[in-house]
Amino acid sequence: MFSFLINYGLADLPENFTDQISLSDSRKHECNAFFTLQKLMPSSGFQSVTRLAFYDCHNLCEIPDSISLLSSLKCLSFRYSAIISLPESFKYLPRLKLLEIGKCEMLRHIPALPRSIQLFYVWNCQSLQTVLSSSAESSKRPNCTFLVPNCIKLDEHSYDAILKDAIARIELGSKSLSAVVLENEEDASSDNEGTDFYFFKLARNGTICY
């Protein structure tokens, strides 16, 4: 895990430098975090990243659309940050399996989830109001866990969207196994290497929790 402050110098990271990056605010706030990330996401050092974490980013209110360029990304997490919403392009991340957002007290909106998602875990985001659903019909890995504890302002539509999405995925996962499903399960197991095993263990249980 390479951990550093958000700054333009990270654009010079070489290709395949690391597969896990953790970013925090610059202590002096001398750079605009949004525009810095807009430059960093397409850079070669970020293209191989499978896990990206934002911690204590009080100067970061939104994420640029260029995050959709991170085609290798499997885990995305935000903790103690000032983000208000995620970009609509977030749903185009083709391999994202885990989204964790914790203690982001300004968060209000989460767009449609990628169909590849396996664990949606949002906790103590008490300003969160809307969460859009995604179509699970063509999902290759339908089992999905939804954990949304202490998000007390979610509107009725969001509760309904989360519930329908989770049920659809779980129903697909309960059907008889085919060769394709078994192949995908093997892929999922290999994807767990270098990630938080506890989260993926939860995801495989197919749980819905408010």
PDB file of C-alpha atoms in Angstrom:
ATOM      1  CA  MET A   1       0.000   0.000   0.000  1.00  0.00           C
ATOM      2  CA  PHE A   2       1.498   3.320  -1.119  1.00  0.00           C
ATOM      3  CA  SER A   3       0.185   6.135   1.078  1.00  0.00           C
ATOM      4  CA  PHE A   4       0.775   9.795   0.264  1.00  0.00           C
ATOM      5  CA  LEU A   5      -0.707  13.282   0.195  1.00  0.00           C
ATOM      6  CA  ILE A   6      -2.673  14.368  -2.899  1.00  0.00           C
ATOM      7  CA  ASN A   7      -0.308  16.350  -5.136  1.00  0.00           C
ATOM      8  CA  TYR A   8       0.632  16.715  -8.801  1.00  0.00           C
ATOM      9  CA  GLY A   9       3.927  14.855  -8.305  1.00  0.00           C
ATOM     10  CA  LEU A  10       2.014  11.565  -8.163  1.00  0.00           C
ATOM     11  CA  ALA A  11       1.408  11.889 -11.910  1.00  0.00           C
ATOM     12  CA  ASP A  12       5.056  10.870 -12.353  1.00  0.00           C
ATOM     13  CA  LEU A  13       4.614   7.470 -10.713  1.00  0.00           C
ATOM     14  CA  PRO A  14       5.852   4.765 -13.114  1.00  0.00           C
ATOM     15  CA  GLU A  15       3.566   2.151 -14.606  1.00  0.00           C
ATOM     16  CA  ASN A  16       2.808  -0.783 -12.267  1.00  0.00           C
ATOM     17  CA  PHE A  17       4.397   1.088  -9.360  1.00  0.00           C
ATOM     18  CA  THR A  18       1.811  -0.312  -6.935  1.00  0.00           C
ATOM     19  CA  ASP A  19      -1.653  -1.853  -7.015  1.00  0.00           C
ATOM     20  CA  GLN A  20      -2.876  -0.153  -3.810  1.00  0.00           C
ATOM     21  CA  ILE A  21      -2.855   3.605  -3.161  1.00  0.00           C
ATOM     22  CA  SER A  22      -4.126   5.573  -0.160  1.00  0.00           C
ATOM     23  CA  LEU A  23      -4.517   9.339  -0.555  1.00  0.00           C
ATOM     24  CA  SER A  24      -4.939  12.066   2.060  1.00  0.00           C
ATOM     25  CA  ASP A  25      -5.275  15.851   1.963  1.00  0.00           C
ATOM     26  CA  SER A  26      -2.228  17.998   1.576  1.00  0.00           C
ATOM     27  CA  ARG A  27      -1.674  19.429   5.050  1.00  0.00           C
ATOM     28  CA  LYS A  28      -1.240  22.963   3.749  1.00  0.00           C
ATOM     29  CA  HIS A  29      -4.127  22.680   1.249  1.00  0.00           C
ATOM     30  CA  GLU A  30      -1.858  24.262  -1.352  1.00  0.00           C
ATOM     31  CA  CYS A  31      -3.541  22.364  -4.202  1.00  0.00           C
ATOM     32  CA  ASN A  32      -7.115  21.869  -5.339  1.00  0.00           C
ATOM     33  CA  ALA A  33      -7.745  18.185  -4.706  1.00  0.00           C
ATOM     34  CA  PHE A  34     -10.380  17.826  -7.455  1.00  0.00           C
ATOM     35  CA  PHE A  35      -8.224  19.238 -10.266  1.00  0.00           C
ATOM     36  CA  THR A  36      -5.178  17.371  -8.997  1.00  0.00           C
ATOM     37  CA  LEU A  37      -7.065  14.064  -9.149  1.00  0.00           C
ATOM     38  CA  GLN A  38      -8.330  14.963 -12.615  1.00  0.00           C
ATOM     39  CA  LYS A  39      -4.713  14.954 -13.745  1.00  0.00           C
ATOM     40  CA  LEU A  40      -3.659  11.935 -11.702  1.00  0.00           C
ATOM     41  CA  MET A  41      -6.349   9.428 -12.763  1.00  0.00           C
ATOM     42  CA  PRO A  42      -5.237   9.067 -16.420  1.00  0.00           C
ATOM     43  CA  SER A  43      -1.533   8.816 -15.450  1.00  0.00           C
ATOM     44  CA  SER A  44       0.326   5.539 -15.911  1.00  0.00           C
ATOM     45  CA  GLY A  45       0.962   5.017 -12.204  1.00  0.00           C
ATOM     46  CA  PHE A  46      -2.773   4.818 -11.493  1.00  0.00           C
ATOM     47  CA  GLN A  47      -3.773   2.509 -14.327  1.00  0.00           C
ATOM     48  CA  SER A  48      -2.686  -0.651 -12.505  1.00  0.00           C
ATOM     49  CA  VAL A  49      -4.299   0.303  -9.185  1.00  0.00           C
ATOM     50  CA  THR A  50      -6.761  -2.289  -7.876  1.00  0.00           C
ATOM     51  CA  ARG A  51      -7.478  -0.626  -4.524  1.00  0.00           C
ATOM     52  CA  LEU A  52      -7.858   3.120  -4.028  1.00  0.00           C
ATOM     53  CA  ALA A  53      -8.580   4.710  -0.651  1.00  0.00           C
ATOM     54  CA  PHE A  54      -9.235   8.310   0.379  1.00  0.00           C
ATOM     55  CA  TYR A  55      -8.675   9.054   4.053  1.00  0.00           C
ATOM     56  CA  ASP A  56      -9.183  12.324   5.907  1.00  0.00           C
ATOM     57  CA  CYS A  57      -9.679  14.333   2.694  1.00  0.00           C
ATOM     58  CA  HIS A  58     -11.454  17.413   4.022  1.00  0.00           C
ATOM     59  CA  ASN A  59     -10.519  19.414   0.914  1.00  0.00           C
ATOM     60  CA  LEU A  60     -12.162  16.939  -1.476  1.00  0.00           C
ATOM     61  CA  CYS A  61     -15.880  17.548  -2.178  1.00  0.00           C
ATOM     62  CA  GLU A  62     -16.207  15.641  -5.455  1.00  0.00           C
ATOM     63  CA  ILE A  63     -14.418  13.034  -7.536  1.00  0.00           C
ATOM     64  CA  PRO A  64     -13.615  13.732 -11.224  1.00  0.00           C
ATOM     65  CA  ASP A  65     -15.265  11.703 -13.988  1.00  0.00           C
ATOM     66  CA  SER A  66     -11.808  10.465 -14.951  1.00  0.00           C
ATOM     67  CA  ILE A  67     -12.056   7.870 -12.180  1.00  0.00           C
ATOM     68  CA  SER A  68     -13.874   5.741 -14.774  1.00  0.00           C
ATOM     69  CA  LEU A  69     -10.493   5.330 -16.525  1.00  0.00           C
ATOM     70  CA  LEU A  70      -9.269   3.093 -13.690  1.00  0.00           C
ATOM     71  CA  SER A  71     -10.302  -0.140 -15.383  1.00  0.00           C
ATOM     72  CA  SER A  72      -8.293  -2.302 -12.935  1.00  0.00           C
ATOM     73  CA  LEU A  73      -9.946  -0.851  -9.832  1.00  0.00           C
ATOM     74  CA  LYS A  74     -11.633  -3.459  -7.616  1.00  0.00           C
ATOM     75  CA  CYS A  75     -11.940  -1.687  -4.246  1.00  0.00           C
ATOM     76  CA  LEU A  76     -12.788   1.957  -3.611  1.00  0.00           C
ATOM     77  CA  SER A  77     -13.119   3.468  -0.155  1.00  0.00           C
ATOM     78  CA  PHE A  78     -13.655   6.880   1.414  1.00  0.00           C
ATOM     79  CA  ARG A  79     -13.320   7.587   5.130  1.00  0.00           C
ATOM     80  CA  TYR A  80     -13.589  10.834   7.047  1.00  0.00           C
ATOM     81  CA  SER A  81     -13.740  12.862   3.828  1.00  0.00           C
ATOM     82  CA  ALA A  82     -15.846  15.782   2.618  1.00  0.00           C
ATOM     83  CA  ILE A  83     -17.236  14.250  -0.573  1.00  0.00           C
ATOM     84  CA  ILE A  84     -20.819  15.231  -1.376  1.00  0.00           C
ATOM     85  CA  SER A  85     -21.467  12.779  -4.209  1.00  0.00           C
ATOM     86  CA  LEU A  86     -19.785  10.350  -6.597  1.00  0.00           C
ATOM     87  CA  PRO A  87     -19.704  11.056 -10.369  1.00  0.00           C
ATOM     88  CA  GLU A  88     -22.201   9.385 -12.694  1.00  0.00           C
ATOM     89  CA  SER A  89     -19.263   7.793 -14.548  1.00  0.00           C
ATOM     90  CA  PHE A  90     -18.640   5.721 -11.412  1.00  0.00           C
ATOM     91  CA  LYS A  91     -21.017   3.043 -12.760  1.00  0.00           C
ATOM     92  CA  TYR A  92     -18.665   2.371 -15.689  1.00  0.00           C
ATOM     93  CA  LEU A  93     -15.885   0.940 -13.523  1.00  0.00           C
ATOM     94  CA  PRO A  94     -15.871  -2.572 -15.041  1.00  0.00           C
ATOM     95  CA  ARG A  95     -14.211  -4.538 -12.220  1.00  0.00           C
ATOM     96  CA  LEU A  96     -15.248  -2.699  -9.064  1.00  0.00           C
ATOM     97  CA  LYS A  97     -16.425  -5.149  -6.424  1.00  0.00           C
ATOM     98  CA  LEU A  98     -16.237  -3.227  -3.157  1.00  0.00           C
ATOM     99  CA  LEU A  99     -17.426   0.290  -2.347  1.00  0.00           C
ATOM    100  CA  GLU A 100     -16.943   1.414   1.236  1.00  0.00           C
ATOM    101  CA  ILE A 101     -17.806   4.904   2.475  1.00  0.00           C
ATOM    102  CA  GLY A 102     -17.518   5.661   6.159  1.00  0.00           C
ATOM    103  CA  LYS A 103     -18.026   8.743   8.279  1.00  0.00           C
ATOM    104  CA  CYS A 104     -18.347  11.070   5.278  1.00  0.00           C
ATOM    105  CA  GLU A 105     -20.792  13.462   6.866  1.00  0.00           C
ATOM    106  CA  MET A 106     -21.333  15.640   3.762  1.00  0.00           C
ATOM    107  CA  LEU A 107     -22.253  12.751   1.451  1.00  0.00           C
ATOM    108  CA  ARG A 108     -25.732  13.151  -0.072  1.00  0.00           C
ATOM    109  CA  HIS A 109     -25.874  11.177  -3.321  1.00  0.00           C
ATOM    110  CA  ILE A 110     -24.531   7.882  -4.696  1.00  0.00           C
ATOM    111  CA  PRO A 111     -25.252   7.209  -8.396  1.00  0.00           C
ATOM    112  CA  ALA A 112     -26.033   3.865 -10.010  1.00  0.00           C
ATOM    113  CA  LEU A 113     -23.714   1.110  -8.853  1.00  0.00           C
ATOM    114  CA  PRO A 114     -21.478  -0.829 -11.261  1.00  0.00           C
ATOM    115  CA  ARG A 115     -22.985  -4.217 -12.119  1.00  0.00           C
ATOM    116  CA  SER A 116     -19.792  -5.884 -10.907  1.00  0.00           C
ATOM    117  CA  ILE A 117     -20.298  -4.679  -7.317  1.00  0.00           C
ATOM    118  CA  GLN A 118     -20.264  -7.374  -4.610  1.00  0.00           C
ATOM    119  CA  LEU A 119     -20.164  -5.356  -1.419  1.00  0.00           C
ATOM    120  CA  PHE A 120     -21.827  -1.969  -0.916  1.00  0.00           C
ATOM    121  CA  TYR A 121     -20.935  -0.777   2.589  1.00  0.00           C
ATOM    122  CA  VAL A 122     -21.834   2.767   3.649  1.00  0.00           C
ATOM    123  CA  TRP A 123     -21.734   3.586   7.357  1.00  0.00           C
ATOM    124  CA  ASN A 124     -22.312   6.661   9.512  1.00  0.00           C
ATOM    125  CA  CYS A 125     -23.088   8.910   6.544  1.00  0.00           C
ATOM    126  CA  GLN A 126     -26.013  10.660   8.166  1.00  0.00           C
ATOM    127  CA  SER A 127     -26.568  13.183   5.347  1.00  0.00           C
ATOM    128  CA  LEU A 128     -26.926  10.518   2.648  1.00  0.00           C
ATOM    129  CA  GLN A 129     -30.321  10.893   0.964  1.00  0.00           C
ATOM    130  CA  THR A 130     -30.287   9.089  -2.386  1.00  0.00           C
ATOM    131  CA  VAL A 131     -28.767   5.875  -3.683  1.00  0.00           C
ATOM    132  CA  LEU A 132     -29.590   4.818  -7.221  1.00  0.00           C
ATOM    133  CA  SER A 133     -29.840   1.180  -8.222  1.00  0.00           C
ATOM    134  CA  SER A 134     -28.243  -0.747 -11.077  1.00  0.00           C
ATOM    135  CA  SER A 135     -29.598  -3.502 -13.276  1.00  0.00           C
ATOM    136  CA  ALA A 136     -28.429  -6.867 -11.965  1.00  0.00           C
ATOM    137  CA  GLU A 137     -29.800  -8.909 -14.872  1.00  0.00           C
ATOM    138  CA  SER A 138     -26.520  -9.140 -16.737  1.00  0.00           C
ATOM    139  CA  SER A 139     -24.289  -9.250 -13.689  1.00  0.00           C
ATOM    140  CA  LYS A 140     -21.820 -12.139 -13.862  1.00  0.00           C
ATOM    141  CA  ARG A 141     -21.385 -12.188 -10.081  1.00  0.00           C
ATOM    142  CA  PRO A 142     -24.887 -11.586  -8.735  1.00  0.00           C
ATOM    143  CA  ASN A 143     -24.343 -12.265  -5.013  1.00  0.00           C
ATOM    144  CA  CYS A 144     -24.098  -8.935  -3.302  1.00  0.00           C
ATOM    145  CA  THR A 145     -24.112  -7.628   0.256  1.00  0.00           C
ATOM    146  CA  PHE A 146     -25.703  -4.266   1.076  1.00  0.00           C
ATOM    147  CA  LEU A 147     -24.777  -2.729   4.426  1.00  0.00           C
ATOM    148  CA  VAL A 148     -26.073   0.784   5.140  1.00  0.00           C
ATOM    149  CA  PRO A 149     -25.935   1.249   8.934  1.00  0.00           C
ATOM    150  CA  ASN A 150     -26.743   4.601  10.529  1.00  0.00           C
ATOM    151  CA  CYS A 151     -27.591   6.387   7.272  1.00  0.00           C
ATOM    152  CA  ILE A 152     -30.780   7.790   8.729  1.00  0.00           C
ATOM    153  CA  LYS A 153     -31.838  10.233   5.985  1.00  0.00           C
ATOM    154  CA  LEU A 154     -32.138   7.831   3.052  1.00  0.00           C
ATOM    155  CA  ASP A 155     -35.329   8.554   1.139  1.00  0.00           C
ATOM    156  CA  GLU A 156     -37.976   5.901   0.465  1.00  0.00           C
ATOM    157  CA  HIS A 157     -36.996   5.504  -3.192  1.00  0.00           C
ATOM    158  CA  SER A 158     -33.409   4.717  -2.215  1.00  0.00           C
ATOM    159  CA  TYR A 159     -34.449   2.062   0.283  1.00  0.00           C
ATOM    160  CA  ASP A 160     -36.632   0.508  -2.414  1.00  0.00           C
ATOM    161  CA  ALA A 161     -33.866   0.656  -5.043  1.00  0.00           C
ATOM    162  CA  ILE A 162     -31.301  -0.970  -2.752  1.00  0.00           C
ATOM    163  CA  LEU A 163     -33.720  -3.695  -1.699  1.00  0.00           C
ATOM    164  CA  LYS A 164     -34.798  -4.581  -5.253  1.00  0.00           C
ATOM    165  CA  ASP A 165     -31.205  -4.615  -6.480  1.00  0.00           C
ATOM    166  CA  ALA A 166     -30.064  -6.861  -3.631  1.00  0.00           C
ATOM    167  CA  ILE A 167     -32.973  -9.287  -4.040  1.00  0.00           C
ATOM    168  CA  ALA A 168     -32.407  -9.540  -7.804  1.00  0.00           C
ATOM    169  CA  ARG A 169     -28.728 -10.356  -7.317  1.00  0.00           C
ATOM    170  CA  ILE A 170     -29.389 -12.886  -4.563  1.00  0.00           C
ATOM    171  CA  GLU A 171     -32.079 -14.629  -6.627  1.00  0.00           C
ATOM    172  CA  LEU A 172     -29.708 -14.917  -9.564  1.00  0.00           C
ATOM    173  CA  GLY A 173     -27.043 -16.290  -7.263  1.00  0.00           C
ATOM    174  CA  SER A 174     -29.398 -18.932  -5.871  1.00  0.00           C
ATOM    175  CA  LYS A 175     -30.063 -20.517  -9.272  1.00  0.00           C
ATOM    176  CA  SER A 176     -28.325 -23.746 -10.185  1.00  0.00           C
ATOM    177  CA  LEU A 177     -24.616 -23.339 -10.854  1.00  0.00           C
ATOM    178  CA  SER A 178     -23.433 -23.394 -14.435  1.00  0.00           C
ATOM    179  CA  ALA A 179     -19.925 -23.648 -15.817  1.00  0.00           C
ATOM    180  CA  VAL A 180     -19.951 -19.899 -16.331  1.00  0.00           C
ATOM    181  CA  VAL A 181     -20.866 -19.225 -12.697  1.00  0.00           C
ATOM    182  CA  LEU A 182     -18.204 -21.620 -11.442  1.00  0.00           C
ATOM    183  CA  GLU A 183     -15.638 -19.915 -13.620  1.00  0.00           C
ATOM    184  CA  ASN A 184     -16.645 -16.535 -12.237  1.00  0.00           C
ATOM    185  CA  GLU A 185     -16.444 -17.832  -8.669  1.00  0.00           C
ATOM    186  CA  GLU A 186     -12.860 -18.906  -9.338  1.00  0.00           C
ATOM    187  CA  ASP A 187     -12.117 -15.454 -10.734  1.00  0.00           C
ATOM    188  CA  ALA A 188     -13.657 -13.881  -7.644  1.00  0.00           C
ATOM    189  CA  SER A 189     -11.467 -15.996  -5.376  1.00  0.00           C
ATOM    190  CA  SER A 190      -8.320 -14.891  -7.174  1.00  0.00           C
ATOM    191  CA  ASP A 191      -9.485 -11.279  -6.994  1.00  0.00           C
ATOM    192  CA  ASN A 192      -9.523 -11.464  -3.195  1.00  0.00           C
ATOM    193  CA  GLU A 193      -5.730 -11.603  -3.028  1.00  0.00           C
ATOM    194  CA  GLY A 194      -4.408  -8.360  -1.580  1.00  0.00           C
ATOM    195  CA  THR A 195      -7.855  -7.143  -0.526  1.00  0.00           C
ATOM    196  CA  ASP A 196      -9.743  -7.192   2.743  1.00  0.00           C
ATOM    197  CA  PHE A 197     -10.837 -10.811   3.189  1.00  0.00           C
ATOM    198  CA  TYR A 198     -13.410  -9.860   5.822  1.00  0.00           C
ATOM    199  CA  PHE A 199     -15.320  -7.673   3.377  1.00  0.00           C
ATOM    200  CA  PHE A 200     -15.365 -10.309   0.660  1.00  0.00           C
ATOM    201  CA  LYS A 201     -16.489 -12.933   3.138  1.00  0.00           C
ATOM    202  CA  LEU A 202     -19.452 -10.668   3.888  1.00  0.00           C
ATOM    203  CA  ALA A 203     -20.133 -10.182   0.188  1.00  0.00           C
ATOM    204  CA  ARG A 204     -20.382 -13.910  -0.471  1.00  0.00           C
ATOM    205  CA  ASN A 205     -23.089 -14.228   2.172  1.00  0.00           C
ATOM    206  CA  GLY A 206     -25.578 -12.138   0.187  1.00  0.00           C
ATOM    207  CA  THR A 207     -26.759  -9.999   3.105  1.00  0.00           C
ATOM    208  CA  ILE A 208     -29.069  -6.989   3.267  1.00  0.00           C
ATOM    209  CA  CYS A 209     -28.660  -4.818   6.368  1.00  0.00           C
ATOM    210  CA  TYR A 210     -29.988  -1.387   7.286  1.00  0.00           C
TER     211      TYR A 210
END
